[in-house]
PDB file of C-alpha atoms and ligand atoms in Angstrom:
ATOM      1  CA  UNK A   1     -62.101-189.882   4.686  1.00 70.00           C
ATOM      2  CA  UNK A   2     -62.819-186.217   4.560  1.00 83.00           C
ATOM      3  CA  UNK A   3     -66.658-185.220   4.691  1.00 95.00           C
ATOM      4  CA  UNK A   4     -68.945-183.763   2.002  1.00 97.00           C
ATOM      5  CA  UNK A   5     -69.597-180.687   3.696  1.00 98.00           C
ATOM      6  CA  UNK A   6     -67.514-179.417   7.053  1.00 98.00           C
ATOM      7  CA  UNK A   7     -68.625-176.423   8.894  1.00 98.00           C
ATOM      8  CA  UNK A   8     -66.479-174.441  11.778  1.00 98.00           C
ATOM      9  CA  UNK A   9     -67.472-172.332  13.511  1.00 98.00           C
ATOM     10  CA  UNK A  10     -70.257-170.811  11.095  1.00 98.00           C
ATOM     11  CA  UNK A  11     -71.642-167.471  11.800  1.00 98.00           C
ATOM     12  CA  UNK A  12     -74.538-165.017  10.069  1.00 98.00           C
ATOM     13  CA  UNK A  13     -75.961-162.086  11.338  1.00 97.00           C
ATOM     14  CA  UNK A  14     -78.749-159.959   9.962  1.00 97.00           C
ATOM     15  CA  UNK A  15     -78.342-156.281  11.865  1.00 96.00           C
ATOM     16  CA  UNK A  16     -78.322-157.369  15.308  1.00 95.00           C
ATOM     17  CA  UNK A  17     -80.038-160.428  15.174  1.00 96.00           C
ATOM     18  CA  UNK A  18     -77.553-163.904  15.333  1.00 96.00           C
ATOM     19  CA  UNK A  19     -79.386-166.055  12.359  1.00 97.00           C
ATOM     20  CA  UNK A  20     -76.504-168.875  13.077  1.00 97.00           C
ATOM     21  CA  UNK A  21     -73.219-169.304  16.015  1.00 97.00           C
ATOM     22  CA  UNK A  22     -70.611-170.952  16.066  1.00 97.00           C
ATOM     23  CA  UNK A  23     -72.322-174.131  14.439  1.00 97.00           C
ATOM     24  CA  UNK A  24     -69.956-176.997  13.517  1.00 97.00           C
ATOM     25  CA  UNK A  25     -71.037-179.862  11.120  1.00 96.00           C
ATOM     26  CA  UNK A  26     -69.638-183.280   9.446  1.00 97.00           C
ATOM     27  CA  UNK A  27     -71.887-185.245   6.738  1.00 98.00           C
ATOM     28  CA  UNK A  28     -70.275-188.048   5.709  1.00 97.00           C
ATOM     29  CA  UNK A  29     -70.328-189.050   2.261  1.00 96.00           C
ATOM     30  CA  UNK A  30     -73.709-190.813   1.172  1.00 95.00           C
ATOM     31  CA  UNK A  31     -75.109-190.254   4.218  1.00 96.00           C
ATOM     32  CA  UNK A  32     -79.144-189.016   4.186  1.00 97.00           C
ATOM     33  CA  UNK A  33     -78.627-185.990   6.981  1.00 98.00           C
ATOM     34  CA  UNK A  34     -81.540-183.839   8.345  1.00 97.00           C
ATOM     35  CA  UNK A  35     -81.643-180.365  10.041  1.00 96.00           C
ATOM     36  CA  UNK A  36     -84.058-180.347  12.476  1.00 94.00           C
ATOM     37  CA  UNK A  37     -85.572-176.879  14.083  1.00 92.00           C
ATOM     38  CA  UNK A  38     -88.522-174.635  14.832  1.00 90.00           C
ATOM     39  CA  UNK A  39     -89.214-171.529  12.416  1.00 90.00           C
ATOM     40  CA  UNK A  40     -86.550-169.104  12.386  1.00 92.00           C
ATOM     41  CA  UNK A  41     -83.697-171.540  13.978  1.00 93.00           C
ATOM     42  CA  UNK A  42     -81.231-170.565  10.846  1.00 94.00           C
ATOM     43  CA  UNK A  43     -81.099-173.800   8.950  1.00 93.00           C
ATOM     44  CA  UNK A  44     -82.304-171.768   5.496  1.00 91.00           C
ATOM     45  CA  UNK A  45     -79.488-169.943   6.437  1.00 94.00           C
ATOM     46  CA  UNK A  46     -77.147-172.782   7.354  1.00 96.00           C
ATOM     47  CA  UNK A  47     -78.162-173.616   4.054  1.00 95.00           C
ATOM     48  CA  UNK A  48     -77.570-171.491   1.872  1.00 94.00           C
ATOM     49  CA  UNK A  49     -74.804-170.782   2.998  1.00 97.00           C
ATOM     50  CA  UNK A  50     -73.389-173.987   2.537  1.00 97.00           C
ATOM     51  CA  UNK A  51     -75.376-174.222  -1.360  1.00 95.00           C
ATOM     52  CA  UNK A  52     -73.304-170.769  -1.874  1.00 95.00           C
ATOM     53  CA  UNK A  53     -76.122-168.487  -2.217  1.00 94.00           C
ATOM     54  CA  UNK A  54     -75.730-166.509   0.831  1.00 96.00           C
ATOM     55  CA  UNK A  55     -72.304-165.087   2.538  1.00 96.00           C
ATOM     56  CA  UNK A  56     -71.304-166.184   5.693  1.00 97.00           C
ATOM     57  CA  UNK A  57     -69.510-163.552   8.741  1.00 98.00           C
ATOM     58  CA  UNK A  58     -66.782-166.197  10.326  1.00 98.00           C
ATOM     59  CA  UNK A  59     -66.152-170.059  10.433  1.00 98.00           C
ATOM     60  CA  UNK A  60     -64.760-172.506   7.745  1.00 98.00           C
ATOM     61  CA  UNK A  61     -67.043-174.485   5.005  1.00 98.00           C
ATOM     62  CA  UNK A  62     -66.294-177.300   3.049  1.00 98.00           C
ATOM     63  CA  UNK A  63     -68.934-178.744   0.836  1.00 98.00           C
ATOM     64  CA  UNK A  64     -67.405-181.470  -1.531  1.00 97.00           C
ATOM     65  CA  UNK A  65     -64.064-180.190  -0.940  1.00 96.00           C
ATOM     66  CA  UNK A  66     -64.388-176.673  -1.782  1.00 97.00           C
ATOM     67  CA  UNK A  67     -65.223-173.191  -0.406  1.00 98.00           C
ATOM     68  CA  UNK A  68     -68.942-172.282  -2.184  1.00 97.00           C
ATOM     69  CA  UNK A  69     -68.661-168.576  -1.027  1.00 95.00           C
ATOM     70  CA  UNK A  70     -66.170-169.102  -4.199  1.00 95.00           C
ATOM     71  CA  UNK A  71     -66.216-172.155  -5.592  1.00 95.00           C
ATOM     72  CA  UNK A  72     -66.910-172.331  -9.643  1.00 92.00           C
ATOM     73  CA  UNK A  73     -69.042-173.855 -11.802  1.00 90.00           C
ATOM     74  CA  UNK A  74     -67.765-177.391 -12.171  1.00 92.00           C
ATOM     75  CA  UNK A  75     -68.481-177.009  -8.355  1.00 95.00           C
ATOM     76  CA  UNK A  76     -72.060-175.624  -9.007  1.00 92.00           C
ATOM     77  CA  UNK A  77     -72.752-178.774 -11.821  1.00 90.00           C
ATOM     78  CA  UNK A  78     -72.281-181.758  -8.887  1.00 94.00           C
ATOM     79  CA  UNK A  79     -74.658-180.089  -6.701  1.00 95.00           C
ATOM     80  CA  UNK A  80     -78.294-180.293  -7.028  1.00 94.00           C
ATOM     81  CA  UNK A  81     -80.624-178.199  -5.031  1.00 92.00           C
ATOM     82  CA  UNK A  82     -84.702-178.579  -4.592  1.00 88.00           C
ATOM     83  CA  UNK A  83     -86.003-175.440  -3.097  1.00 81.00           C
ATOM     84  CA  UNK A  84     -89.071-174.787  -1.404  1.00 75.00           C
ATOM     85  CA  UNK A  85     -91.075-172.948  -4.294  1.00 71.00           C
ATOM     86  CA  UNK A  86     -91.726-175.296  -7.099  1.00 67.00           C
ATOM     87  CA  UNK A  87     -90.695-173.216 -10.270  1.00 67.00           C
ATOM     88  CA  UNK A  88     -93.439-172.644 -12.847  1.00 70.00           C
ATOM     89  CA  UNK A  89     -93.249-174.545 -16.255  1.00 71.00           C
ATOM     90  CA  UNK A  90     -96.929-174.893 -16.162  1.00 74.00           C
ATOM     91  CA  UNK A  91     -97.958-174.872 -19.910  1.00 87.00           C
ATOM     92  CA  UNK A  92     -95.084-177.523 -20.869  1.00 92.00           C
ATOM     93  CA  UNK A  93     -95.643-181.186 -19.713  1.00 94.00           C
ATOM     94  CA  UNK A  94     -93.514-183.309 -17.909  1.00 93.00           C
ATOM     95  CA  UNK A  95     -91.243-184.901 -20.821  1.00 94.00           C
ATOM     96  CA  UNK A  96     -90.724-180.752 -22.588  1.00 93.00           C
ATOM     97  CA  UNK A  97     -89.766-180.038 -19.178  1.00 92.00           C
ATOM     98  CA  UNK A  98     -86.899-183.030 -18.667  1.00 92.00           C
ATOM     99  CA  UNK A  99     -86.242-182.812 -21.710  1.00 92.00           C
ATOM    100  CA  UNK A 100     -85.707-178.125 -22.085  1.00 89.00           C
ATOM    101  CA  UNK A 101     -83.120-179.034 -18.475  1.00 87.00           C
ATOM    102  CA  UNK A 102     -81.730-181.721 -20.178  1.00 88.00           C
ATOM    103  CA  UNK A 103     -80.555-179.475 -22.767  1.00 87.00           C
ATOM    104  CA  UNK A 104     -78.663-177.240 -19.997  1.00 82.00           C
ATOM    105  CA  UNK A 105     -76.465-180.322 -18.796  1.00 78.00           C
ATOM    106  CA  UNK A 106     -73.477-181.400 -20.494  1.00 71.00           C
ATOM    107  CA  UNK A 107     -73.984-184.855 -17.858  1.00 74.00           C
ATOM    108  CA  UNK A 108     -77.671-185.055 -18.185  1.00 78.00           C
ATOM    109  CA  UNK A 109     -79.137-187.848 -17.363  1.00 85.00           C
ATOM    110  CA  UNK A 110     -81.578-188.873 -19.936  1.00 90.00           C
ATOM    111  CA  UNK A 111     -85.267-187.326 -20.160  1.00 92.00           C
ATOM    112  CA  UNK A 112     -87.140-191.235 -20.199  1.00 92.00           C
ATOM    113  CA  UNK A 113     -84.515-192.523 -17.968  1.00 89.00           C
ATOM    114  CA  UNK A 114     -85.135-189.709 -15.008  1.00 89.00           C
ATOM    115  CA  UNK A 115     -89.032-189.947 -15.306  1.00 92.00           C
ATOM    116  CA  UNK A 116     -88.767-193.195 -15.016  1.00 88.00           C
ATOM    117  CA  UNK A 117     -86.525-193.087 -11.666  1.00 84.00           C
ATOM    118  CA  UNK A 118     -89.393-190.418 -10.053  1.00 85.00           C
ATOM    119  CA  UNK A 119     -91.749-192.450 -10.540  1.00 86.00           C
ATOM    120  CA  UNK A 120     -93.418-189.652 -13.467  1.00 90.00           C
ATOM    121  CA  UNK A 121     -92.954-192.634 -16.356  1.00 91.00           C
ATOM    122  CA  UNK A 122     -96.865-192.734 -16.676  1.00 93.00           C
ATOM    123  CA  UNK A 123     -97.362-188.468 -16.272  1.00 93.00           C
ATOM    124  CA  UNK A 124     -94.449-188.258 -19.085  1.00 94.00           C
ATOM    125  CA  UNK A 125     -97.193-186.330 -21.291  1.00 95.00           C
ATOM    126  CA  UNK A 126     -99.112-184.730 -18.869  1.00 94.00           C
ATOM    127  CA  UNK A 127     -99.141-180.815 -18.889  1.00 93.00           C
ATOM    128  CA  UNK A 128     -96.749-179.783 -15.336  1.00 92.00           C
ATOM    129  CA  UNK A 129    -100.074-177.197 -13.901  1.00 91.00           C
ATOM    130  CA  UNK A 130    -102.031-180.443 -14.027  1.00 91.00           C
ATOM    131  CA  UNK A 131     -99.496-182.776 -11.723  1.00 89.00           C
ATOM    132  CA  UNK A 132    -100.671-183.148  -8.362  1.00 86.00           C
ATOM    133  CA  UNK A 133     -97.924-181.456  -5.316  1.00 82.00           C
ATOM    134  CA  UNK A 134     -97.086-184.828  -4.639  1.00 82.00           C
ATOM    135  CA  UNK A 135     -96.226-185.068  -8.404  1.00 86.00           C
ATOM    136  CA  UNK A 136     -94.872-181.357  -9.037  1.00 87.00           C
ATOM    137  CA  UNK A 137     -92.662-181.950  -5.990  1.00 84.00           C
ATOM    138  CA  UNK A 138     -90.948-185.358  -8.105  1.00 86.00           C
ATOM    139  CA  UNK A 139     -90.669-182.819 -11.012  1.00 90.00           C
ATOM    140  CA  UNK A 140     -88.682-180.367  -8.832  1.00 89.00           C
ATOM    141  CA  UNK A 141     -86.429-183.752  -7.357  1.00 87.00           C
ATOM    142  CA  UNK A 142     -86.095-185.060 -11.197  1.00 89.00           C
ATOM    143  CA  UNK A 143     -85.228-181.637 -11.921  1.00 90.00           C
ATOM    144  CA  UNK A 144     -82.376-181.686  -9.380  1.00 90.00           C
ATOM    145  CA  UNK A 145     -80.626-184.975 -10.312  1.00 90.00           C
ATOM    146  CA  UNK A 146     -80.799-184.509 -13.644  1.00 90.00           C
ATOM    147  CA  UNK A 147     -76.961-183.886 -13.648  1.00 89.00           C
ATOM    148  CA  UNK A 148     -76.385-186.337 -11.632  1.00 90.00           C
ATOM    149  CA  UNK A 149     -75.131-184.471  -8.083  1.00 94.00           C
ATOM    150  CA  UNK A 150     -73.212-186.013  -5.493  1.00 96.00           C
ATOM    151  CA  UNK A 151     -74.508-183.910  -3.302  1.00 97.00           C
ATOM    152  CA  UNK A 152     -78.446-182.846  -3.018  1.00 96.00           C
ATOM    153  CA  UNK A 153     -80.109-179.906  -0.861  1.00 96.00           C
ATOM    154  CA  UNK A 154     -83.543-180.788  -0.593  1.00 93.00           C
ATOM    155  CA  UNK A 155     -85.593-177.929   1.341  1.00 88.00           C
ATOM    156  CA  UNK A 156     -88.948-179.495   3.140  1.00 87.00           C
ATOM    157  CA  UNK A 157     -89.304-181.899   0.354  1.00 86.00           C
ATOM    158  CA  UNK A 158     -92.957-183.291   1.371  1.00 85.00           C
ATOM    159  CA  UNK A 159     -95.038-180.384   3.027  1.00 79.00           C
ATOM    160  CA  UNK A 160     -98.302-180.698   2.025  1.00 74.00           C
ATOM    161  CA  UNK A 161     -98.178-184.630   0.875  1.00 78.00           C
ATOM    162  CA  UNK A 162    -100.331-186.968   1.481  1.00 80.00           C
ATOM    163  CA  UNK A 163     -99.081-190.047   3.843  1.00 84.00           C
ATOM    164  CA  UNK A 164     -98.855-192.626   0.993  1.00 82.00           C
ATOM    165  CA  UNK A 165     -97.204-189.847  -1.705  1.00 79.00           C
ATOM    166  CA  UNK A 166     -94.476-189.065   1.524  1.00 84.00           C
ATOM    167  CA  UNK A 167     -93.559-192.838   1.603  1.00 88.00           C
ATOM    168  CA  UNK A 168     -93.261-193.103  -2.168  1.00 85.00           C
ATOM    169  CA  UNK A 169     -90.905-189.779  -1.803  1.00 86.00           C
ATOM    170  CA  UNK A 170     -88.911-191.333   0.540  1.00 91.00           C
ATOM    171  CA  UNK A 171     -88.361-194.335  -1.286  1.00 91.00           C
ATOM    172  CA  UNK A 172     -87.394-191.933  -4.037  1.00 88.00           C
ATOM    173  CA  UNK A 173     -84.704-190.659  -1.574  1.00 92.00           C
ATOM    174  CA  UNK A 174     -83.514-194.176  -0.602  1.00 94.00           C
ATOM    175  CA  UNK A 175     -83.198-195.065  -4.415  1.00 91.00           C
ATOM    176  CA  UNK A 176     -81.123-191.909  -4.533  1.00 92.00           C
ATOM    177  CA  UNK A 177     -79.158-192.609  -1.314  1.00 95.00           C
ATOM    178  CA  UNK A 178     -78.560-195.946  -2.528  1.00 94.00           C
ATOM    179  CA  UNK A 179     -76.304-194.783  -5.681  1.00 91.00           C
ATOM    180  CA  UNK A 180     -74.676-192.737  -3.426  1.00 93.00           C
ATOM    181  CA  UNK A 181     -75.919-189.238  -3.501  1.00 95.00           C
ATOM    182  CA  UNK A 182     -75.344-187.578  -0.309  1.00 97.00           C
ATOM    183  CA  UNK A 183     -78.578-185.944   1.212  1.00 97.00           C
ATOM    184  CA  UNK A 184     -78.973-182.704   3.116  1.00 97.00           C
ATOM    185  CA  UNK A 185     -82.537-181.950   4.131  1.00 94.00           C
ATOM    186  CA  UNK A 186     -84.237-180.215   6.283  1.00 91.00           C
ATOM    187  CA  UNK A 187     -88.056-181.151   7.227  1.00 87.00           C
ATOM    188  CA  UNK A 188     -90.771-180.137   9.989  1.00 83.00           C
ATOM    189  CA  UNK A 189     -91.719-183.546  10.220  1.00 87.00           C
ATOM    190  CA  UNK A 190     -90.253-185.565  12.760  1.00 89.00           C
ATOM    191  CA  UNK A 191     -90.965-188.572  11.550  1.00 90.00           C
ATOM    192  CA  UNK A 192     -89.437-188.371   7.742  1.00 92.00           C
ATOM    193  CA  UNK A 193     -86.267-187.317   9.372  1.00 93.00           C
ATOM    194  CA  UNK A 194     -86.781-191.122  11.775  1.00 92.00           C
ATOM    195  CA  UNK A 195     -87.497-192.916   8.759  1.00 93.00           C
ATOM    196  CA  UNK A 196     -84.727-191.293   6.295  1.00 95.00           C
ATOM    197  CA  UNK A 197     -82.250-189.712   7.843  1.00 97.00           C
ATOM    198  CA  UNK A 198     -78.862-191.580   9.040  1.00 97.00           C
ATOM    199  CA  UNK A 199     -78.184-188.558  11.488  1.00 97.00           C
ATOM    200  CA  UNK A 200     -80.075-185.599  12.060  1.00 96.00           C
ATOM    201  CA  UNK A 201     -78.972-182.066  13.691  1.00 96.00           C
ATOM    202  CA  UNK A 202     -81.316-180.361  15.952  1.00 95.00           C
ATOM    203  CA  UNK A 203     -80.924-176.170  15.595  1.00 94.00           C
ATOM    204  CA  UNK A 204     -82.005-173.682  18.437  1.00 93.00           C
ATOM    205  CA  UNK A 205     -81.813-170.627  17.885  1.00 93.00           C
ATOM    206  CA  UNK A 206     -78.885-170.407  15.552  1.00 95.00           C
ATOM    207  CA  UNK A 207     -76.808-173.100  17.756  1.00 95.00           C
ATOM    208  CA  UNK A 208     -76.276-177.127  17.189  1.00 95.00           C
ATOM    209  CA  UNK A 209     -78.628-178.858  19.905  1.00 93.00           C
ATOM    210  CA  UNK A 210     -77.816-182.562  19.112  1.00 93.00           C
ATOM    211  CA  UNK A 211     -76.359-184.462  16.553  1.00 96.00           C
ATOM    212  CA  UNK A 212     -76.517-188.163  15.482  1.00 95.00           C
ATOM    213  CA  UNK A 213     -79.101-190.668  14.967  1.00 95.00           C
ATOM    214  CA  UNK A 214     -82.298-190.798  15.629  1.00 93.00           C
ATOM    215  CA  UNK A 215     -82.157-194.191  17.479  1.00 90.00           C
ATOM    216  CA  UNK A 216     -79.741-192.205  19.827  1.00 91.00           C
ATOM    217  CA  UNK A 217     -80.804-188.680  19.409  1.00 89.00           C
ATOM    218  CA  UNK A 218     -84.729-190.597  20.963  1.00 87.00           C
ATOM    219  CA  UNK A 219     -82.082-192.486  23.736  1.00 83.00           C
ATOM    220  CA  UNK A 220     -81.049-189.209  24.962  1.00 78.00           C
ATOM    221  CA  UNK A 221     -84.770-188.417  26.499  1.00 73.00           C
ATOM    222  CA  UNK A 222     -85.156-190.988  28.663  1.00 68.00           C
ATOM    223  CA  UNK A 223     -85.476-194.511  27.983  1.00 72.00           C
ATOM    224  CA  UNK A 224     -88.625-195.600  29.602  1.00 85.00           C
ATOM    225  CA  UNK A 225     -91.614-196.982  28.637  1.00 90.00           C
ATOM    226  CA  UNK A 226     -95.108-196.012  29.271  1.00 92.00           C
ATOM    227  CA  UNK A 227     -97.632-198.196  30.021  1.00 96.00           C
ATOM    228  CA  UNK A 228    -100.886-197.564  30.164  1.00 97.00           C
ATOM    229  CA  UNK A 229    -103.903-199.236  30.317  1.00 96.00           C
ATOM    230  CA  UNK A 230    -107.863-199.139  31.589  1.00 94.00           C
ATOM    231  CA  UNK A 231    -109.551-200.603  35.186  1.00 90.00           C
ATOM    232  CA  UNK A 232    -113.096-199.869  35.106  1.00 89.00           C
ATOM    233  CA  UNK A 233    -113.719-196.053  34.233  1.00 92.00           C
ATOM    234  CA  UNK A 234    -109.317-195.172  35.516  1.00 94.00           C
ATOM    235  CA  UNK A 235    -106.448-195.150  33.608  1.00 96.00           C
ATOM    236  CA  UNK A 236    -103.463-196.081  34.767  1.00 95.00           C
ATOM    237  CA  UNK A 237     -99.913-194.654  33.685  1.00 95.00           C
ATOM    238  CA  UNK A 238     -97.111-196.220  34.640  1.00 95.00           C
ATOM    239  CA  UNK A 239     -93.413-195.052  33.647  1.00 91.00           C
ATOM    240  CA  UNK A 240     -90.871-198.177  33.991  1.00 93.00           C
ATOM    241  CA  UNK A 241     -87.879-199.468  32.479  1.00 90.00           C
ATOM    242  CA  UNK A 242     -89.195-203.123  32.489  1.00 94.00           C
ATOM    243  CA  UNK A 243     -92.336-203.057  31.005  1.00 94.00           C
ATOM    244  CA  UNK A 244     -92.787-207.093  30.317  1.00 95.00           C
ATOM    245  CA  UNK A 245     -92.419-207.205  33.875  1.00 95.00           C
ATOM    246  CA  UNK A 246     -94.805-204.651  35.359  1.00 95.00           C
ATOM    247  CA  UNK A 247     -97.758-206.056  33.143  1.00 95.00           C
ATOM    248  CA  UNK A 248     -97.290-209.378  34.364  1.00 94.00           C
ATOM    249  CA  UNK A 249     -97.580-208.358  37.940  1.00 93.00           C
ATOM    250  CA  UNK A 250    -100.462-206.609  37.239  1.00 91.00           C
ATOM    251  CA  UNK A 251    -102.031-209.420  35.617  1.00 91.00           C
ATOM    252  CA  UNK A 252    -101.225-211.981  37.812  1.00 88.00           C
ATOM    253  CA  UNK A 253    -104.334-212.793  38.708  1.00 86.00           C
ATOM    254  CA  UNK A 254    -105.323-213.658  35.027  1.00 87.00           C
ATOM    255  CA  UNK A 255    -107.350-210.370  35.015  1.00 83.00           C
ATOM    256  CA  UNK A 256    -107.155-208.923  31.407  1.00 89.00           C
ATOM    257  CA  UNK A 257    -105.428-205.344  31.255  1.00 93.00           C
ATOM    258  CA  UNK A 258    -107.877-203.267  29.013  1.00 94.00           C
ATOM    259  CA  UNK A 259    -106.547-200.858  26.094  1.00 95.00           C
ATOM    260  CA  UNK A 260    -103.445-201.869  27.288  1.00 96.00           C
ATOM    261  CA  UNK A 261    -100.332-199.575  25.282  1.00 96.00           C
ATOM    262  CA  UNK A 262     -96.851-199.701  25.935  1.00 96.00           C
ATOM    263  CA  UNK A 263     -94.423-196.712  24.899  1.00 92.00           C
ATOM    264  CA  UNK A 264     -91.050-195.207  23.726  1.00 87.00           C
ATOM    265  CA  UNK A 265     -90.253-191.543  23.566  1.00 85.00           C
ATOM    266  CA  UNK A 266     -90.318-190.891  20.056  1.00 87.00           C
ATOM    267  CA  UNK A 267     -87.582-188.358  18.028  1.00 89.00           C
ATOM    268  CA  UNK A 268     -90.223-186.172  19.116  1.00 88.00           C
ATOM    269  CA  UNK A 269     -90.083-186.097  22.198  1.00 86.00           C
ATOM    270  CA  UNK A 270     -85.911-185.741  22.267  1.00 87.00           C
ATOM    271  CA  UNK A 271     -86.949-182.821  19.743  1.00 90.00           C
ATOM    272  CA  UNK A 272     -89.169-181.128  21.865  1.00 89.00           C
ATOM    273  CA  UNK A 273     -86.882-181.778  24.759  1.00 87.00           C
ATOM    274  CA  UNK A 274     -83.746-180.481  22.340  1.00 87.00           C
ATOM    275  CA  UNK A 275     -85.152-177.211  21.413  1.00 87.00           C
ATOM    276  CA  UNK A 276     -86.849-175.922  24.592  1.00 82.00           C
ATOM    277  CA  UNK A 277     -90.719-177.439  23.954  1.00 72.00           C
ATOM    278  CA  UNK A 278     -91.394-179.795  26.676  1.00 64.00           C
TER     279      UNK A 278
HETATM  280  P1  ADP B 301     -85.478-171.090   9.679  1.00 71.72           P
HETATM  281  O1  ADP B 301     -84.966-171.505   7.944  1.00 71.72           O
HETATM  282  O2  ADP B 301     -84.937-171.763  10.898  1.00 71.72           O
HETATM  283  O3  ADP B 301     -86.730-171.028   9.372  1.00 71.72           O
HETATM  284  P2  ADP B 301     -83.677-168.883   8.911  1.00 71.72           P
HETATM  285  O4  ADP B 301     -82.652-168.925   8.624  1.00 71.72           O
HETATM  286  O5  ADP B 301     -84.599-168.529   7.982  1.00 71.72           O
HETATM  287  O6  ADP B 301     -84.514-170.051   9.644  1.00 71.72           O
HETATM  288  O7  ADP B 301     -84.351-167.135   9.657  1.00 71.72           O
HETATM  289  C1  ADP B 301     -83.301-167.552  11.180  1.00 71.72           C
HETATM  290  C2  ADP B 301     -83.823-165.849  11.734  1.00 71.72           C
HETATM  291  O8  ADP B 301     -82.705-165.123  10.632  1.00 71.72           O
HETATM  292  C3  ADP B 301     -84.754-165.790  11.756  1.00 71.72           C
HETATM  293  O9  ADP B 301     -85.487-165.196  12.490  1.00 71.72           O
HETATM  294  C4  ADP B 301     -85.014-165.328  10.045  1.00 71.72           C
HETATM  295  O10 ADP B 301     -86.361-164.326  10.188  1.00 71.72           O
HETATM  296  C5  ADP B 301     -84.039-164.023  10.567  1.00 71.72           C
HETATM  297  N1  ADP B 301     -83.556-163.823   8.542  1.00 71.72           N
HETATM  298  C6  ADP B 301     -83.523-164.755   8.207  1.00 71.72           C
HETATM  299  N2  ADP B 301     -83.251-164.240   6.796  1.00 71.72           N
HETATM  300  C7  ADP B 301     -83.226-162.808   6.668  1.00 71.72           C
HETATM  301  C8  ADP B 301     -82.765-162.372   6.339  1.00 71.72           C
HETATM  302  N3  ADP B 301     -82.938-161.672   4.577  1.00 71.72           N
HETATM  303  N4  ADP B 301     -82.772-160.525   6.279  1.00 71.72           N
HETATM  304  C9  ADP B 301     -82.999-160.536   8.178  1.00 71.72           C
HETATM  305  N5  ADP B 301     -83.466-161.915   8.810  1.00 71.72           N
HETATM  306  C10 ADP B 301     -83.545-162.645   7.970  1.00 71.72           C
END
């Protein structure tokens, strides 16, 4: 099956600065795909090219079977975009905003159904400017999915959320993915990529450093576990592939190992290694 997004040899420079270099990517239909990378890595440039909002210098790009540089309105209608900054409809209520947008599209979801889906039904009468950051982002997503896009772009969707709002937002993204929407997101939160994404691309200095599932990326680094415990005032730290055996040996005399922890490398460890920060 042809992928929803296919990128081969994508390059883009700003003057002498190579923002994206020879990038290859495939995103399958129905995937939640995350792009990670430090500031300036080329994530926004890549996404904007995929959205058809920026020209490329070289490479082949297919998004839902078309070249975003030349695709027309019918293609655009199949794409939902949630940008980093939210649009300002402060004086309108949530429901009025949803209705206003629904009028612009032939195949729009009903405004009430839409607000139910994103968890804003109880705030439908609230003015947009009174919403919390998390509610505001839900409204952004609501507007992004109003025309039932096949592919949704989310640029740093949960920046500034508290942990509860972030988890609720993840549930919403999973509902959309279960419904068949392909989702491409950028995020600064490694935990978010690990929790949500089927696959993650790590971009560093405009190049693809790695692409794989979060679990397999994590396993790239080092599968050894770190075992820590205290003896008196002294912290013991050992790395081992067989933590159970190590703990059995150390506690053979029946001693309780104080403050015992066993940790495995996380996606964050893998990420820092891949982008050259660890
Ligand atoms: P990211 O989204 O990963 O932070 P960007 O794609 O925004 O990365 O930027 C990649 C590089 O290109 C950065 O060094 C950035 O300063 C530069 N850049 C981005 N947009 C422009 C532009 N319009 N003109 C000049 N340089 C730009």
